[in-house]
Each structure stands twice: as structure tokens, then as C-alpha cells.
Amino acid sequence: MARNWTPDSWKGFSAAQQPDWPDTADLDRVLKEISGMPPLVFAGEARKLRASLGQVAAGNAFLLQAGDCAESFDEFSAVNIREKLRVILQMAVVLTYSMGVPVVKVGRIAGQFAKPRSSPFEKIGAEEIPSFRGHIVNDSAQNLDARRPDPARLLTAYNQSASTLNLLRAFTKGGFADLSRVHSWTQEFVGSSPEGQRYESIAAEIERALLFMRACGIDVESNPNLHEVDVYTSHEALLLGYEQALTREDSLTGDWYDCSAHMLWIGERTRDLNGAHVEFLRGVGNPIGCKVGPTTSPEYLLELCAKLNPAQQPGRLTLISRMGADTVEDSLRPLLKAVKASGHPVVWACDPMHGNTITSTTGRKTRRFEDVLREIAGFVKAHHAEGTWPGGIHIELTGENVTECLGGADALSDTDLDHRYETMCDPRLNARQSLDLAFRVAELMRD
Ligand code: TRP
Ligand code: MN
């Protein structure tokens, strides 16, 4: 257990990116209410994920972390959750089948609401209004009223997370994720595409393999591994009051866990070694992540590892690099070398999204599918050069047929972006682009 740590010890440090709540008494009331509510996940589940990530750190498994940039209160529906899960399952099947190693599935889901901003204010004409910080804080509409932080939103976020997780648990344990249904995860608009066809042939092979095993006398029916799947939840631990309110002492071990999600990460903007976010996360037993951008120095990174994982527990710490396609190889190699030499058993994951955000000719925030791929290729290359394991990918995606990222198999262009640009925050890969990406990643990992 971390020394000199309590769930509220972060309050003695400076916390970046916290909303300016207009009424702190109201905030305190809501946080107190949340701290009396049931945990969303359990310590034992977080420990199981940590063990699985330990396998990734050792080079025996691969991490697929994927989901929305920011979940929305408005787009909350069973269909939306199911479609996102479908894509994640499809990607996981492709990666598992092609790489021949277990794939650890972690969603950016059931709690991924809060967004860090480059500026606390946004200028609308002559007026300055607070920036949009995600639906857990305020609304995205461009007026003062909508942008006023409202603590009642913390409760809505808790409740939406609970029902999202409930549905995920039902889908992943109740038949939907059964390997015998591998064909049924293809959405209509994906089925006829080249990547959809490619998926169909893997699905057919898996079905044949299941028949083969059954024919060999293996009891396929009673083996839960084939019928169920673990999909864990994760989000950026940004609003520390909310995270603290869901932090509970595990009765089994006496350790503290942040029970708002299985895995939490610290963003590029809040990873100050002497800041409140690092202080908070160092004391919870969950597997945690930290985004690592191109300005990160080896010295900083080693201090971070020492602070967040002093016991050098495998699977405890995932470093999520987000360098940009052009610089990833050069920026990453010294970091890989330093961490390897220190003996810290980290998971290295590649976020190929956040270092590759551009503005289209039509003024849309977007990303090129080719840049996303190039960053992953550079990431894999850097690991091969340093003799380390490219442990996984961290992707922003949606199950819908949106047009937010450029390129991919259906070659979306600048002008296509207007067709279905629905994100509240960053541009996400659509279902076809995501599936395509899984095939390409599998190829990169095989080469
Ligand atoms: N349980 C195994 C796993 O998670 C196999 C499995 C069952 C699976 N359903 C799945 C794999 C759906 C990927 C997608 O790997
Ligand atoms: Mn994002």
C-alpha cells in the first residue's frame, strides 16, 4: 500500500484541469451522495485485469483499449453501447486469431466523460464562456447557461456508467459475445466492404475450428472461455472529487481501489509529478495508465514509474505513447531504452490518435487513417529496434457509420466529413476503419 496516502491526500497538491464549480456546497453534497452509492466495479476485477496486463508486460498478450473520445449524455442508448461492443469484439477476434496471443479488452466506456481543455475559456463572438469539459461537467452548446458547471451531472454520469456497465456485463456474459456468434457482430454497412469480407473469412475459419474441436471430442459447450469474454472499463481520471467519492477500501486486502472503473489513466496535461492526479492514482490498487507525449524525457519517465509503481508490479502501469506519426520512432526509442534498463515491467501501448489531429480544408478537426497507421508502424518498429514488446493500441472509435476521420478503405475525403460528423470532441474511427485497422495491426505485428 502507498505510504502517506489517503483518498483525499491529492487535495494537498495542485490539481490541473478542474472545473470552476459555481457552488461548492452543492458539489460537496453531490460527492457525499456518490460516496454512499455502490461501487461500479470490484477490487477483484481490477486485480484480474492487472494480472492480464502483467501478461501483456511480459510479451505474452496484447492490449486493445478502445472507445469514445467522450461519452455523451445525449447519445446514450442500448444500440449505441451494443454497436461499440460489436466493433471491439470484431477487432479482438481479428487480433487474437492473427497474432495467436490473448487480447486484453478494455473499453473507453462507462465513465469516459471528462475532458481536459487547452484553455479554460472559449471566445464566442465578443463573449468569453467556460470551455466544454465533457457532459459530466457542462453541456457543449455555445452559451453561458449551458457551460456553467453543474454538480448534478456527476450523478447522471454515475448512473449512466452503472447502466452502461450493466449492459456490457449482460452482453459479454450472456451469449452475445459467444464465439459461435462471431458472424453476427458484423453490421450491415460493414458486411459488404472489403474489410467486412476479410472478417467473414476469419469468422468462417473460427466456426470450422469450433466444429473441428467438437468432432475431436472436446466439450465445446461447457467451456466458458468460448462463450464469454471479459471487457473491462476505463477512463481518464480527471475529476478527482468524483474519483475520490468512488474510492473504497477492499475488505479482502485492506487496499484502496478507485471503483469508478477497472483501469484509470492520467492525461498528457495532468501528469505533473508533483500534481494532484499523480498523487491520487499512486495510492489506488487499480491498473493505471499515463499518456506519454513527444516532450517526455527519460528522467521524467523513470521518476513517474518509481512514483506510480514502486513495487515494480507487472501490469500495474501502462505507458500510452502519443507521439505523432512523424516523430514516434525517434521520440520513443530513448524512452523504451531507459524504462527497459530500469527493469520496470510496464505495458507499452500506442495511442495513434492524439498526436495526429489536424484541421481539414473544410475546418473540421480530423485525423488521417494513414497517419494513425503510420504511428502504429513506427511504434512497432521502435519496439523491435529496442527489443521491447509493442504491447497494445489505444484507439478512439465508434460503432456507427460516422465520417470523422479521413481515408480508410472507403477513402473519406475532406468534403465527406460533413456527411456524418457527430463527435462532441475528437474525431473517431468508424466501424469499417476500426476493423480495417485491426487487420493492419495484425499484419504489422506479424512482420
Ligand atoms: N474468452 C476468449 C477471449 O476473450 C474467447 C472469446 C470469446 C472471444 N468470445 C470472444 C475473443 C469475442 C474475442 C471476441 O479471448
Ligand atoms: Mn480524445
JSON list of N, CA and C in Angstrom, two decimals, residues 37 39 135 257 269 288 292 315 338:
[
{"chain": "A", "resi": 37, "resn": "MET", "atom": "N", "xyz": [-22.92, 5.56, -2.62]},
{"chain": "A", "resi": 37, "resn": "MET", "atom": "CA", "xyz": [-23.52, 4.67, -3.63]},
{"chain": "A", "resi": 37, "resn": "MET", "atom": "C", "xyz": [-22.65, 3.44, -3.87]},
{"chain": "A", "resi": 39, "resn": "PRO", "atom": "N", "xyz": [-20.20, 0.70, -5.42]},
{"chain": "A", "resi": 39, "resn": "PRO", "atom": "CA", "xyz": [-19.08, 0.80, -6.36]},
{"chain": "A", "resi": 39, "resn": "PRO", "atom": "C", "xyz": [-19.52, 0.27, -7.73]},
{"chain": "A", "resi": 135, "resn": "HIS", "atom": "N", "xyz": [-19.70, 15.98, -20.66]},
{"chain": "A", "resi": 135, "resn": "HIS", "atom": "CA", "xyz": [-21.05, 16.01, -20.11]},
{"chain": "A", "resi": 135, "resn": "HIS", "atom": "C", "xyz": [-21.11, 15.80, -18.61]},
{"chain": "A", "resi": 257, "resn": "TYR", "atom": "N", "xyz": [-9.16, 0.94, -3.73]},
{"chain": "A", "resi": 257, "resn": "TYR", "atom": "CA", "xyz": [-9.39, 0.86, -5.18]},
{"chain": "A", "resi": 257, "resn": "TYR", "atom": "C", "xyz": [-10.34, 1.96, -5.61]},
{"chain": "A", "resi": 269, "resn": "ARG", "atom": "N", "xyz": [-1.88, 16.26, -20.05]},
{"chain": "A", "resi": 269, "resn": "ARG", "atom": "CA", "xyz": [-1.93, 17.58, -19.41]},
{"chain": "A", "resi": 269, "resn": "ARG", "atom": "C", "xyz": [-1.94, 17.53, -17.88]},
{"chain": "A", "resi": 288, "resn": "ILE", "atom": "N", "xyz": [-3.21, 1.25, -13.75]},
{"chain": "A", "resi": 288, "resn": "ILE", "atom": "CA", "xyz": [-3.32, 2.64, -14.19]},
{"chain": "A", "resi": 288, "resn": "ILE", "atom": "C", "xyz": [-2.47, 2.89, -15.42]},
{"chain": "A", "resi": 292, "resn": "VAL", "atom": "N", "xyz": [1.90, 9.54, -22.66]},
{"chain": "A", "resi": 292, "resn": "VAL", "atom": "CA", "xyz": [3.29, 9.97, -22.79]},
{"chain": "A", "resi": 292, "resn": "VAL", "atom": "C", "xyz": [3.47, 10.64, -24.15]},
{"chain": "A", "resi": 315, "resn": "GLY", "atom": "N", "xyz": [1.93, -5.13, -14.86]},
{"chain": "A", "resi": 315, "resn": "GLY", "atom": "CA", "xyz": [0.52, -4.87, -15.16]},
{"chain": "A", "resi": 315, "resn": "GLY", "atom": "C", "xyz": [-0.04, -3.68, -14.41]},
{"chain": "A", "resi": 338, "resn": "ALA", "atom": "N", "xyz": [15.38, 3.50, -21.74]},
{"chain": "A", "resi": 338, "resn": "ALA", "atom": "CA", "xyz": [15.53, 3.87, -20.33]},
{"chain": "A", "resi": 338, "resn": "ALA", "atom": "C", "xyz": [14.65, 3.01, -19.43]}
]
